Amino acid sequence: MSQKISLTRYLVEQQRMEGHIPSQLRLLLEVVARACKRISQAVNKGALGGENSILGTAGSENVQGEVQKKLDIIANEVLIEANEWGGHLAAMASEEMDGIYVVPNRYPQGEYLLLFDPLDGSSNIDVNVSIGTIFSVLKMPEDDRGVDEGDFLQPGRQQVAAGYCVYGPQTTLVLTVGDGVAMFTLDREQGSFVLIEENVRISPDTQEFAINMSNMRHWDEPVRRYIDECLAGQEGPRGKNFNMRWVASMVADVHRILCRGGIFMYPWDKREPDKAGKLRLMYEANPMSWLIEQAGGAATNGHQRILDIQPTKLHERVSVILGSKNEVERVTGYHAKL
Ligand code: AHG
Ligand code: MN
Ligand code: MN
């Protein structure tokens, strides 16, 4: 094959060709990628860190009442330390922090806002199954003096970059700046991310679904109908058999869908009826939905395109249905018939 293209070169060429990645955004993406490299190294060490083992719980809870793992906190710190001094950001927000983190006065402030789920799939850390980091980049509203939480509350369609890094058999960074989806795998000998695919596309049809089936009795009617019809297979109304996968790391499930199609759902359910869903809108659903749309797929909450939802709070939750277009439209259509 011809020469390998590094993430740095890809971004420089994007900046040149499209002219729509300003240098600050390019720097931001490089810094996020560097942080992901460090998190990947920590993930790889596992129990070998001795007293500093990254496995196990940290003995604390986040704002959402979830027990924090050591790696949740380590990954959060790595992302903050890497990003706070470069001058490209005004503030950051994370699943693991109650409020926003404003870039300290001692550093210059930039015009971007970075949101992240530092470690997605926490329940898989201790059992050596794929986990990841998800990120979303927004711009500060124009003429805004002093950053606050309200500046983050922008619908997902206003993202200027989004991506994730999956720490699996390979460490792979997947990125969009609004011009399709590109994938880069970490070459550990070179120490850099290398382009492996430039124009990721999701087929509109699929025979594979991803949902936590143990929640079936709590689902709403449209979701139950859709899964019942998949399970009925060849003899049922769909006339074809379906396969099922559930990694319980959204990053890994979405990555599989970007690689070979499929539909992913974490819908609202009756366990906690007051919550819109389990997943978080701003740093899980929005970046993943934009990637999926950029690859030709679709993402809704059953009623509305996820990227059009106007957030009302930083840690807002949302019902998520995303992946192969025709299947997502089918489930969304079932909701409309209610
Ligand atoms: P996080 O580890 O960041 O809290 O996210 C976990 C999420 C998501 O990655 C995954 O799809 C889902 O939780 C799994 O939930 P269940 O354990 O309920 O299946
Ligand atoms: Mn997560
Ligand atoms: Mn997380």
Coordinates of N, CA, C and O in Angstrom, one line a residue, residues 168-230:
G168 N -9.8 -1.8 22.5 CA -10.2 -3.2 22.3 C -9.0 -3.9 21.9 O -7.8 -3.5 22.2
P169 N -9.1 -5.0 21.1 CA -8.0 -5.7 20.6 C -7.0 -4.7 19.9 O -5.8 -4.9 20.0
Q170 N -7.6 -3.7 19.2 CA -6.8 -2.6 18.8 C -7.3 -1.3 19.4 O -8.5 -1.3 19.8
T171 N -6.5 -0.3 19.5 CA -7.0 1.0 20.0 C -7.3 1.8 18.7 O -6.4 2.1 17.9
T172 N -8.6 2.2 18.5 CA -9.0 2.8 17.3 C -9.8 4.1 17.6 O -10.7 4.1 18.4
L173 N -9.3 5.2 16.9 CA -10.0 6.5 17.1 C -10.9 6.7 15.9 O -10.4 6.6 14.7
V174 N -12.1 7.1 16.1 CA -13.1 7.3 15.0 C -13.5 8.8 15.2 O -13.9 9.2 16.3
L175 N -13.5 9.5 14.0 CA -13.7 10.9 14.1 C -14.6 11.5 13.0 O -14.5 11.0 11.9
T176 N -15.3 12.5 13.3 CA -16.0 13.3 12.2 C -15.8 14.8 12.5 O -15.9 15.2 13.7
V177 N -15.6 15.6 11.5 CA -15.6 17.0 11.6 C -16.7 17.5 10.6 O -16.6 18.7 10.2
G178 N -17.6 16.7 10.3 CA -18.7 17.0 9.4 C -18.5 16.7 8.0 O -19.2 17.2 7.1
D179 N -17.5 15.9 7.7 CA -17.1 15.6 6.3 C -16.9 14.1 6.2 O -15.9 13.6 5.7
G180 N -17.9 13.3 6.7 CA -17.7 11.9 6.7 C -17.0 11.4 8.0 O -16.7 12.2 8.9
V181 N -16.8 10.1 8.0 CA -16.2 9.5 9.2 C -14.9 8.8 8.9 O -14.9 8.0 7.9
A182 N -13.9 9.1 9.7 CA -12.6 8.4 9.4 C -12.2 7.6 10.6 O -12.5 8.0 11.8
M183 N -11.5 6.5 10.4 CA -11.0 5.7 11.5 C -9.5 5.6 11.4 O -8.9 5.4 10.4
F184 N -8.9 5.6 12.6 CA -7.4 5.6 12.8 C -7.0 4.5 13.9 O -7.6 4.6 15.0
T185 N -6.1 3.6 13.5 CA -5.7 2.7 14.6 C -4.3 3.1 15.1 O -3.5 3.5 14.4
L186 N -4.2 2.9 16.4 CA -2.9 3.3 17.1 C -1.8 2.3 16.7 O -1.9 1.1 17.0
D187 N -0.8 2.8 16.1 CA 0.4 2.0 15.8 C 1.3 2.2 16.9 O 1.9 3.3 17.1
R188 N 1.4 1.2 17.8 CA 2.2 1.4 19.0 C 3.7 1.5 18.8 O 4.4 2.2 19.6
E189 N 4.2 0.9 17.7 CA 5.6 1.1 17.4 C 5.9 2.5 17.0 O 6.9 3.1 17.4
Q190 N 5.0 3.1 16.2 CA 5.2 4.5 15.7 C 4.8 5.5 16.7 O 5.2 6.6 16.7
G191 N 3.9 5.0 17.6 CA 3.3 6.0 18.6 C 2.3 6.9 18.0 O 2.0 7.9 18.6
S192 N 1.7 6.6 16.8 CA 0.8 7.5 16.2 C -0.5 6.8 15.7 O -0.4 5.6 15.4
F193 N -1.5 7.5 15.6 CA -2.8 7.0 15.0 C -2.6 7.0 13.4 O -2.2 8.0 12.9
V194 N -2.9 5.9 12.8 CA -2.8 5.7 11.3 C -4.2 5.5 10.7 O -4.9 4.7 11.2
L195 N -4.4 6.2 9.6 CA -5.7 6.1 8.9 C -5.9 4.7 8.4 O -5.1 4.2 7.7
I196 N -7.1 4.1 8.8 CA -7.4 2.8 8.2 C -8.6 2.8 7.3 O -8.8 1.9 6.5
E197 N -9.5 3.8 7.5 CA -10.6 3.9 6.6 C -11.1 5.4 6.6 O -11.2 6.0 7.6
E198 N -11.4 5.9 5.4 CA -11.7 7.3 5.3 C -13.2 7.6 5.1 O -13.6 8.7 5.5
N199 N -13.9 6.7 4.5 CA -15.3 7.1 4.2 C -16.2 6.0 4.7 O -16.8 5.2 3.9
V200 N -16.3 5.9 6.0 CA -17.1 4.8 6.6 C -18.6 4.9 6.2 O -19.1 6.0 6.4
R201 N -19.2 3.9 5.8 CA -20.6 3.9 5.4 C -21.3 2.7 6.1 O -20.8 1.6 6.2
I202 N -22.5 3.0 6.6 CA -23.3 2.0 7.3 C -24.4 1.5 6.3 O -25.2 2.4 5.8
S203 N -24.6 0.2 6.0 CA -25.6 -0.2 5.1 C -27.0 0.1 5.7 O -27.2 0.0 6.9
P204 N -27.9 0.5 4.9 CA -29.2 0.9 5.4 C -30.0 -0.2 6.0 O -30.9 0.0 6.8
D205 N -29.7 -1.5 5.6 CA -30.4 -2.6 6.2 C -29.5 -3.5 7.0 O -28.3 -3.4 6.8
T206 N -30.1 -4.2 7.9 CA -29.2 -5.1 8.8 C -30.0 -6.3 9.3 O -31.3 -6.3 9.2
Q207 N -29.3 -7.3 9.8 CA -30.0 -8.4 10.4 C -29.3 -8.6 11.8 O -29.1 -9.7 12.2
E208 N -28.9 -7.5 12.4 CA -28.3 -7.6 13.7 C -28.8 -6.5 14.6 O -28.7 -5.3 14.3
F209 N -29.2 -6.8 15.8 CA -29.6 -5.8 16.8 C -28.9 -5.9 18.1 O -28.4 -6.9 18.4
A210 N -28.8 -4.7 18.8 CA -28.1 -4.7 20.1 C -29.0 -4.0 21.1 O -29.3 -2.8 20.9
I211 N -29.4 -4.7 22.1 CA -30.2 -4.2 23.2 C -30.0 -5.1 24.4 O -29.7 -6.3 24.2
N212 N -30.1 -4.5 25.6 CA -30.0 -5.3 26.8 C -31.4 -6.1 27.0 O -32.3 -5.5 27.5
M213 N -31.4 -7.3 26.6 CA -32.6 -8.1 26.5 C -33.2 -8.3 27.9 O -34.4 -8.7 28.1
S214 N -32.4 -8.2 29.0 CA -32.9 -8.5 30.3 C -33.9 -7.4 30.7 O -34.6 -7.6 31.7
N215 N -34.0 -6.3 30.0 CA -34.9 -5.3 30.3 C -36.2 -5.4 29.6 O -37.1 -4.5 29.7
M216 N -36.4 -6.5 28.8 CA -37.5 -6.6 27.9 C -38.9 -6.3 28.6 O -39.7 -5.7 28.1
R217 N -39.0 -6.9 29.8 CA -40.3 -6.7 30.5 C -40.6 -5.2 30.9 O -41.8 -4.9 31.2
H218 N -39.6 -4.4 30.8 CA -39.8 -3.0 31.2 C -40.0 -2.1 30.0 O -40.3 -0.9 30.1
W219 N -39.8 -2.6 28.8 CA -39.9 -1.8 27.6 C -41.3 -1.3 27.3 O -42.3 -1.9 27.6
D220 N -41.3 -0.2 26.5 CA -42.5 0.3 25.9 C -43.0 -0.6 24.7 O -42.1 -1.2 24.1
E221 N -44.2 -0.5 24.3 CA -44.8 -1.3 23.3 C -44.0 -1.3 21.9 O -43.7 -2.3 21.4
P222 N -43.7 -0.1 21.4 CA -43.0 -0.1 20.1 C -41.7 -0.8 20.1 O -41.4 -1.5 19.1
V223 N -40.9 -0.7 21.1 CA -39.6 -1.4 21.2 C -39.9 -2.9 21.3 O -39.2 -3.7 20.6
R224 N -40.8 -3.3 22.1 CA -41.2 -4.7 22.3 C -41.6 -5.3 21.0 O -41.2 -6.4 20.6
R225 N -42.4 -4.6 20.3 CA -42.9 -5.0 18.9 C -41.8 -5.3 18.0 O -41.7 -6.3 17.3
Y226 N -40.9 -4.3 17.9 CA -39.8 -4.4 17.0 C -38.9 -5.6 17.3 O -38.6 -6.4 16.4
I227 N -38.6 -5.8 18.6 CA -37.7 -6.9 18.9 C -38.4 -8.3 18.8 O -37.9 -9.2 18.3
D228 N -39.7 -8.3 19.1 CA -40.5 -9.5 18.9 C -40.5 -9.9 17.5 O -40.3 -11.1 17.1
E229 N -40.6 -8.9 16.6 CA -40.6 -9.3 15.1 C -39.2 -9.8 14.7 O -39.1 -10.6 13.8
C230 N -38.2 -9.2 15.2 CA -36.8 -9.7 14.9 C -36.7 -11.1 15.4 O -36.1 -12.0 14.6

